[in-house]
PDB file of C-alpha atoms in Angstrom:
ATOM      1  CA  UNK A   1      -0.242  52.912  18.927  1.00  0.00           C
ATOM      2  CA  UNK A   2      -3.539  51.795  17.730  1.00  0.00           C
ATOM      3  CA  UNK A   3      -4.441  48.170  16.661  1.00  0.00           C
ATOM      4  CA  UNK A   4      -7.451  47.057  14.391  1.00  0.00           C
ATOM      5  CA  UNK A   5      -9.029  44.030  13.042  1.00  0.00           C
ATOM      6  CA  UNK A   6     -10.792  44.266   9.736  1.00  0.00           C
ATOM      7  CA  UNK A   7     -13.745  42.155   8.940  1.00  0.00           C
ATOM      8  CA  UNK A   8     -16.857  41.756   6.596  1.00  0.00           C
ATOM      9  CA  UNK A   9     -18.714  40.839   9.748  1.00  0.00           C
ATOM     10  CA  UNK A  10     -20.776  43.529  10.996  1.00  0.00           C
ATOM     11  CA  UNK A  11     -21.244  42.495  14.614  1.00  0.00           C
ATOM     12  CA  UNK A  12     -18.197  40.837  16.360  1.00  0.00           C
ATOM     13  CA  UNK A  13     -18.536  41.090  20.068  1.00  0.00           C
ATOM     14  CA  UNK A  14     -15.427  39.153  20.907  1.00  0.00           C
ATOM     15  CA  UNK A  15     -12.193  38.003  19.403  1.00  0.00           C
ATOM     16  CA  UNK A  16     -11.323  34.230  20.723  1.00  0.00           C
ATOM     17  CA  UNK A  17      -7.819  33.096  20.065  1.00  0.00           C
ATOM     18  CA  UNK A  18      -7.453  30.854  17.218  1.00  0.00           C
ATOM     19  CA  UNK A  19      -4.804  27.990  16.474  1.00  0.00           C
ATOM     20  CA  UNK A  20      -2.519  29.334  13.808  1.00  0.00           C
ATOM     21  CA  UNK A  21      -2.116  27.406  10.632  1.00  0.00           C
ATOM     22  CA  UNK A  22       1.171  28.960   9.486  1.00  0.00           C
ATOM     23  CA  UNK A  23       4.262  26.538   9.779  1.00  0.00           C
ATOM     24  CA  UNK A  24       6.395  29.449  11.422  1.00  0.00           C
ATOM     25  CA  UNK A  25       4.075  29.514  14.609  1.00  0.00           C
ATOM     26  CA  UNK A  26       3.273  27.269  17.393  1.00  0.00           C
ATOM     27  CA  UNK A  27       0.188  25.353  16.332  1.00  0.00           C
ATOM     28  CA  UNK A  28      -0.905  24.864  19.948  1.00  0.00           C
ATOM     29  CA  UNK A  29      -1.253  28.401  21.042  1.00  0.00           C
ATOM     30  CA  UNK A  30      -4.314  30.238  19.867  1.00  0.00           C
ATOM     31  CA  UNK A  31      -3.869  33.782  18.762  1.00  0.00           C
ATOM     32  CA  UNK A  32      -5.825  36.927  18.060  1.00  0.00           C
ATOM     33  CA  UNK A  33      -4.502  38.869  15.242  1.00  0.00           C
ATOM     34  CA  UNK A  34      -4.344  42.540  14.877  1.00  0.00           C
ATOM     35  CA  UNK A  35      -2.714  45.086  12.315  1.00  0.00           C
ATOM     36  CA  UNK A  36      -1.302  48.484  13.241  1.00  0.00           C
ATOM     37  CA  UNK A  37      -2.467  51.817  11.817  1.00  0.00           C
ATOM     38  CA  UNK A  38       0.453  52.019   9.433  1.00  0.00           C
ATOM     39  CA  UNK A  39      -0.173  48.681   7.717  1.00  0.00           C
ATOM     40  CA  UNK A  40      -3.929  48.799   7.930  1.00  0.00           C
ATOM     41  CA  UNK A  41      -4.279  50.008   4.189  1.00  0.00           C
ATOM     42  CA  UNK A  42      -3.108  46.355   3.263  1.00  0.00           C
ATOM     43  CA  UNK A  43      -6.316  45.166   4.744  1.00  0.00           C
ATOM     44  CA  UNK A  44      -9.129  47.755   3.375  1.00  0.00           C
ATOM     45  CA  UNK A  45     -10.130  45.438   0.704  1.00  0.00           C
ATOM     46  CA  UNK A  46     -12.505  42.574   0.829  1.00  0.00           C
ATOM     47  CA  UNK A  47     -11.055  39.682   2.582  1.00  0.00           C
ATOM     48  CA  UNK A  48     -10.496  37.284  -0.356  1.00  0.00           C
ATOM     49  CA  UNK A  49      -9.287  40.235  -2.806  1.00  0.00           C
ATOM     50  CA  UNK A  50      -5.802  39.308  -4.076  1.00  0.00           C
ATOM     51  CA  UNK A  51      -3.595  42.136  -3.905  1.00  0.00           C
ATOM     52  CA  UNK A  52       0.085  43.344  -3.694  1.00  0.00           C
ATOM     53  CA  UNK A  53       0.634  45.971  -1.135  1.00  0.00           C
ATOM     54  CA  UNK A  54       3.891  47.757  -0.451  1.00  0.00           C
ATOM     55  CA  UNK A  55       5.255  50.838   1.282  1.00  0.00           C
ATOM     56  CA  UNK A  56       8.682  52.471   1.677  1.00  0.00           C
ATOM     57  CA  UNK A  57      10.663  51.752   4.802  1.00  0.00           C
ATOM     58  CA  UNK A  58      13.994  52.949   6.346  1.00  0.00           C
ATOM     59  CA  UNK A  59      15.855  50.652   3.786  1.00  0.00           C
ATOM     60  CA  UNK A  60      14.113  51.691   0.682  1.00  0.00           C
ATOM     61  CA  UNK A  61      16.127  53.022  -2.026  1.00  0.00           C
ATOM     62  CA  UNK A  62      15.438  56.301  -3.735  1.00  0.00           C
ATOM     63  CA  UNK A  63      15.368  54.513  -7.111  1.00  0.00           C
ATOM     64  CA  UNK A  64      12.710  52.210  -5.806  1.00  0.00           C
ATOM     65  CA  UNK A  65      10.725  55.028  -4.476  1.00  0.00           C
ATOM     66  CA  UNK A  66      10.745  56.713  -7.854  1.00  0.00           C
ATOM     67  CA  UNK A  67      10.043  53.426  -9.883  1.00  0.00           C
ATOM     68  CA  UNK A  68       7.297  52.370  -7.724  1.00  0.00           C
ATOM     69  CA  UNK A  69       5.464  55.444  -6.856  1.00  0.00           C
ATOM     70  CA  UNK A  70       3.822  58.050  -9.148  1.00  0.00           C
ATOM     71  CA  UNK A  71       4.263  60.838  -6.587  1.00  0.00           C
ATOM     72  CA  UNK A  72       7.180  61.685  -4.316  1.00  0.00           C
ATOM     73  CA  UNK A  73       4.287  62.272  -1.523  1.00  0.00           C
ATOM     74  CA  UNK A  74       3.158  58.751  -1.663  1.00  0.00           C
ATOM     75  CA  UNK A  75       4.838  55.893   0.378  1.00  0.00           C
ATOM     76  CA  UNK A  76       2.238  53.308   0.267  1.00  0.00           C
ATOM     77  CA  UNK A  77       0.405  51.494  -2.535  1.00  0.00           C
ATOM     78  CA  UNK A  78      -2.126  48.957  -3.158  1.00  0.00           C
ATOM     79  CA  UNK A  79      -2.362  46.874  -6.378  1.00  0.00           C
ATOM     80  CA  UNK A  80      -5.556  44.927  -7.254  1.00  0.00           C
ATOM     81  CA  UNK A  81      -6.980  43.139 -10.340  1.00  0.00           C
ATOM     82  CA  UNK A  82      -9.638  44.992 -12.346  1.00  0.00           C
ATOM     83  CA  UNK A  83     -11.900  42.144 -11.937  1.00  0.00           C
ATOM     84  CA  UNK A  84     -12.209  42.989  -8.320  1.00  0.00           C
ATOM     85  CA  UNK A  85     -13.072  46.789  -8.848  1.00  0.00           C
ATOM     86  CA  UNK A  86     -16.848  46.412  -8.581  1.00  0.00           C
ATOM     87  CA  UNK A  87     -16.480  44.220  -5.543  1.00  0.00           C
ATOM     88  CA  UNK A  88     -14.322  46.586  -3.536  1.00  0.00           C
ATOM     89  CA  UNK A  89     -16.576  49.432  -4.701  1.00  0.00           C
ATOM     90  CA  UNK A  90     -19.625  47.500  -3.235  1.00  0.00           C
ATOM     91  CA  UNK A  91     -18.111  45.838   0.007  1.00  0.00           C
ATOM     92  CA  UNK A  92     -18.555  47.251   3.489  1.00  0.00           C
ATOM     93  CA  UNK A  93     -15.754  46.561   5.991  1.00  0.00           C
ATOM     94  CA  UNK A  94     -16.126  46.935   9.729  1.00  0.00           C
ATOM     95  CA  UNK A  95     -12.929  48.101  11.431  1.00  0.00           C
ATOM     96  CA  UNK A  96     -12.728  47.066  14.878  1.00  0.00           C
ATOM     97  CA  UNK A  97     -10.388  49.047  17.022  1.00  0.00           C
ATOM     98  CA  UNK A  98      -8.730  47.008  19.989  1.00  0.00           C
ATOM     99  CA  UNK A  99      -7.142  47.585  23.254  1.00  0.00           C
ATOM    100  CA  UNK A 100      -3.431  47.329  22.749  1.00  0.00           C
ATOM    101  CA  UNK A 101      -2.237  46.010  26.311  1.00  0.00           C
ATOM    102  CA  UNK A 102      -2.359  42.446  25.539  1.00  0.00           C
ATOM    103  CA  UNK A 103      -0.938  42.313  22.203  1.00  0.00           C
ATOM    104  CA  UNK A 104       3.109  41.765  21.320  1.00  0.00           C
ATOM    105  CA  UNK A 105       4.497  42.352  17.886  1.00  0.00           C
ATOM    106  CA  UNK A 106       4.501  39.293  15.641  1.00  0.00           C
ATOM    107  CA  UNK A 107       5.968  40.852  12.470  1.00  0.00           C
ATOM    108  CA  UNK A 108       7.356  44.376  12.083  1.00  0.00           C
ATOM    109  CA  UNK A 109       7.305  44.678   8.426  1.00  0.00           C
ATOM    110  CA  UNK A 110       3.770  43.516   8.094  1.00  0.00           C
ATOM    111  CA  UNK A 111       2.668  45.259  11.180  1.00  0.00           C
ATOM    112  CA  UNK A 112       1.036  42.070  12.578  1.00  0.00           C
ATOM    113  CA  UNK A 113       0.339  42.155  16.481  1.00  0.00           C
ATOM    114  CA  UNK A 114      -0.930  38.887  18.449  1.00  0.00           C
ATOM    115  CA  UNK A 115      -2.668  38.254  21.618  1.00  0.00           C
ATOM    116  CA  UNK A 116      -3.259  35.034  23.355  1.00  0.00           C
ATOM    117  CA  UNK A 117      -6.380  36.036  25.234  1.00  0.00           C
ATOM    118  CA  UNK A 118      -9.796  36.888  24.216  1.00  0.00           C
ATOM    119  CA  UNK A 119     -10.244  40.586  23.126  1.00  0.00           C
ATOM    120  CA  UNK A 120     -13.061  42.763  23.146  1.00  0.00           C
ATOM    121  CA  UNK A 121     -13.302  45.661  20.577  1.00  0.00           C
ATOM    122  CA  UNK A 122     -13.102  49.053  22.195  1.00  0.00           C
ATOM    123  CA  UNK A 123     -14.856  50.779  18.951  1.00  0.00           C
ATOM    124  CA  UNK A 124     -16.241  49.787  15.538  1.00  0.00           C
ATOM    125  CA  UNK A 125     -15.985  51.953  12.435  1.00  0.00           C
ATOM    126  CA  UNK A 126     -18.230  51.253   9.452  1.00  0.00           C
ATOM    127  CA  UNK A 127     -16.356  51.747   6.129  1.00  0.00           C
ATOM    128  CA  UNK A 128     -18.590  51.871   3.068  1.00  0.00           C
ATOM    129  CA  UNK A 129     -16.264  53.593   0.595  1.00  0.00           C
ATOM    130  CA  UNK A 130     -13.044  51.583   0.414  1.00  0.00           C
ATOM    131  CA  UNK A 131     -11.225  53.566  -2.438  1.00  0.00           C
ATOM    132  CA  UNK A 132     -11.888  56.634  -0.594  1.00  0.00           C
ATOM    133  CA  UNK A 133     -10.543  55.214   2.665  1.00  0.00           C
ATOM    134  CA  UNK A 134      -7.376  54.276   0.922  1.00  0.00           C
ATOM    135  CA  UNK A 135      -7.015  57.481  -0.688  1.00  0.00           C
ATOM    136  CA  UNK A 136      -7.699  59.384   2.553  1.00  0.00           C
ATOM    137  CA  UNK A 137      -4.701  57.469   3.972  1.00  0.00           C
ATOM    138  CA  UNK A 138      -2.616  58.682   0.999  1.00  0.00           C
ATOM    139  CA  UNK A 139      -2.343  55.133  -0.606  1.00  0.00           C
ATOM    140  CA  UNK A 140      -1.595  55.051  -4.208  1.00  0.00           C
ATOM    141  CA  UNK A 141      -4.453  52.579  -5.657  1.00  0.00           C
ATOM    142  CA  UNK A 142      -3.227  50.837  -8.724  1.00  0.00           C
ATOM    143  CA  UNK A 143      -5.736  48.478 -10.946  1.00  0.00           C
ATOM    144  CA  UNK A 144      -4.247  46.049 -13.215  1.00  0.00           C
ATOM    145  CA  UNK A 145      -5.480  43.225 -15.403  1.00  0.00           C
ATOM    146  CA  UNK A 146      -2.967  40.743 -13.600  1.00  0.00           C
ATOM    147  CA  UNK A 147      -1.060  40.892 -10.498  1.00  0.00           C
ATOM    148  CA  UNK A 148       1.899  38.557 -11.109  1.00  0.00           C
ATOM    149  CA  UNK A 149       4.243  40.721 -12.865  1.00  0.00           C
ATOM    150  CA  UNK A 150       4.181  43.449 -10.020  1.00  0.00           C
ATOM    151  CA  UNK A 151       4.243  40.566  -7.418  1.00  0.00           C
ATOM    152  CA  UNK A 152       7.466  39.265  -8.978  1.00  0.00           C
ATOM    153  CA  UNK A 153       8.960  42.558  -9.369  1.00  0.00           C
ATOM    154  CA  UNK A 154       8.260  44.062  -6.037  1.00  0.00           C
ATOM    155  CA  UNK A 155       9.835  41.023  -4.449  1.00  0.00           C
ATOM    156  CA  UNK A 156      13.159  42.212  -5.845  1.00  0.00           C
ATOM    157  CA  UNK A 157      12.909  45.621  -4.735  1.00  0.00           C
ATOM    158  CA  UNK A 158      14.140  47.351  -1.500  1.00  0.00           C
ATOM    159  CA  UNK A 159      10.341  48.048  -0.564  1.00  0.00           C
ATOM    160  CA  UNK A 160       8.606  46.425   2.186  1.00  0.00           C
ATOM    161  CA  UNK A 161       5.720  44.288   0.649  1.00  0.00           C
ATOM    162  CA  UNK A 162       3.146  41.875   1.289  1.00  0.00           C
ATOM    163  CA  UNK A 163       1.350  39.480  -1.284  1.00  0.00           C
ATOM    164  CA  UNK A 164      -2.329  38.863   0.087  1.00  0.00           C
ATOM    165  CA  UNK A 165      -4.954  36.077  -1.263  1.00  0.00           C
ATOM    166  CA  UNK A 166      -2.783  35.462  -4.294  1.00  0.00           C
ATOM    167  CA  UNK A 167      -4.283  31.982  -4.586  1.00  0.00           C
ATOM    168  CA  UNK A 168      -7.353  34.018  -5.740  1.00  0.00           C
ATOM    169  CA  UNK A 169      -5.599  35.972  -8.305  1.00  0.00           C
ATOM    170  CA  UNK A 170      -5.957  35.542 -12.031  1.00  0.00           C
ATOM    171  CA  UNK A 171      -3.606  32.590 -13.055  1.00  0.00           C
ATOM    172  CA  UNK A 172      -0.149  33.473 -14.266  1.00  0.00           C
ATOM    173  CA  UNK A 173      -0.292  34.243 -17.992  1.00  0.00           C
TER     174      UNK A 173
END
């Protein structure tokens, strides 16, 4: 297993635990967050970019695979708004690979792992072509004028999904 932290910050030397703001987590225990390699594509956009990410899991119906993917070989998709195209195209991300020993699974669907101790990157990768990085990982990239229709629709599917930074999305029509 490989774990990563994605950032627009170019020179992080140490990841210190931060107190979570999520209501479902203990607010007194600081955490370092990481993402597994399978769900890494969900984070290969600028941090504030609103996006709908989804992938086929063990419980995904064949009808949903056919409906939500344009190729039978694709099992992961990212949908972004057209207004973010140039920002995605011109953003450099830094992919920090972390040691896995101190991490525990926090959310299996999302691929989130957490550690309660400071973490030091073991490697840093510089990603300058985010669309290329997604395509290299066989992720279907969709660009739309508004995310809300696909966001509402995907929640009723049998796919595993994540809605990221939707507060930054164009308001509902």
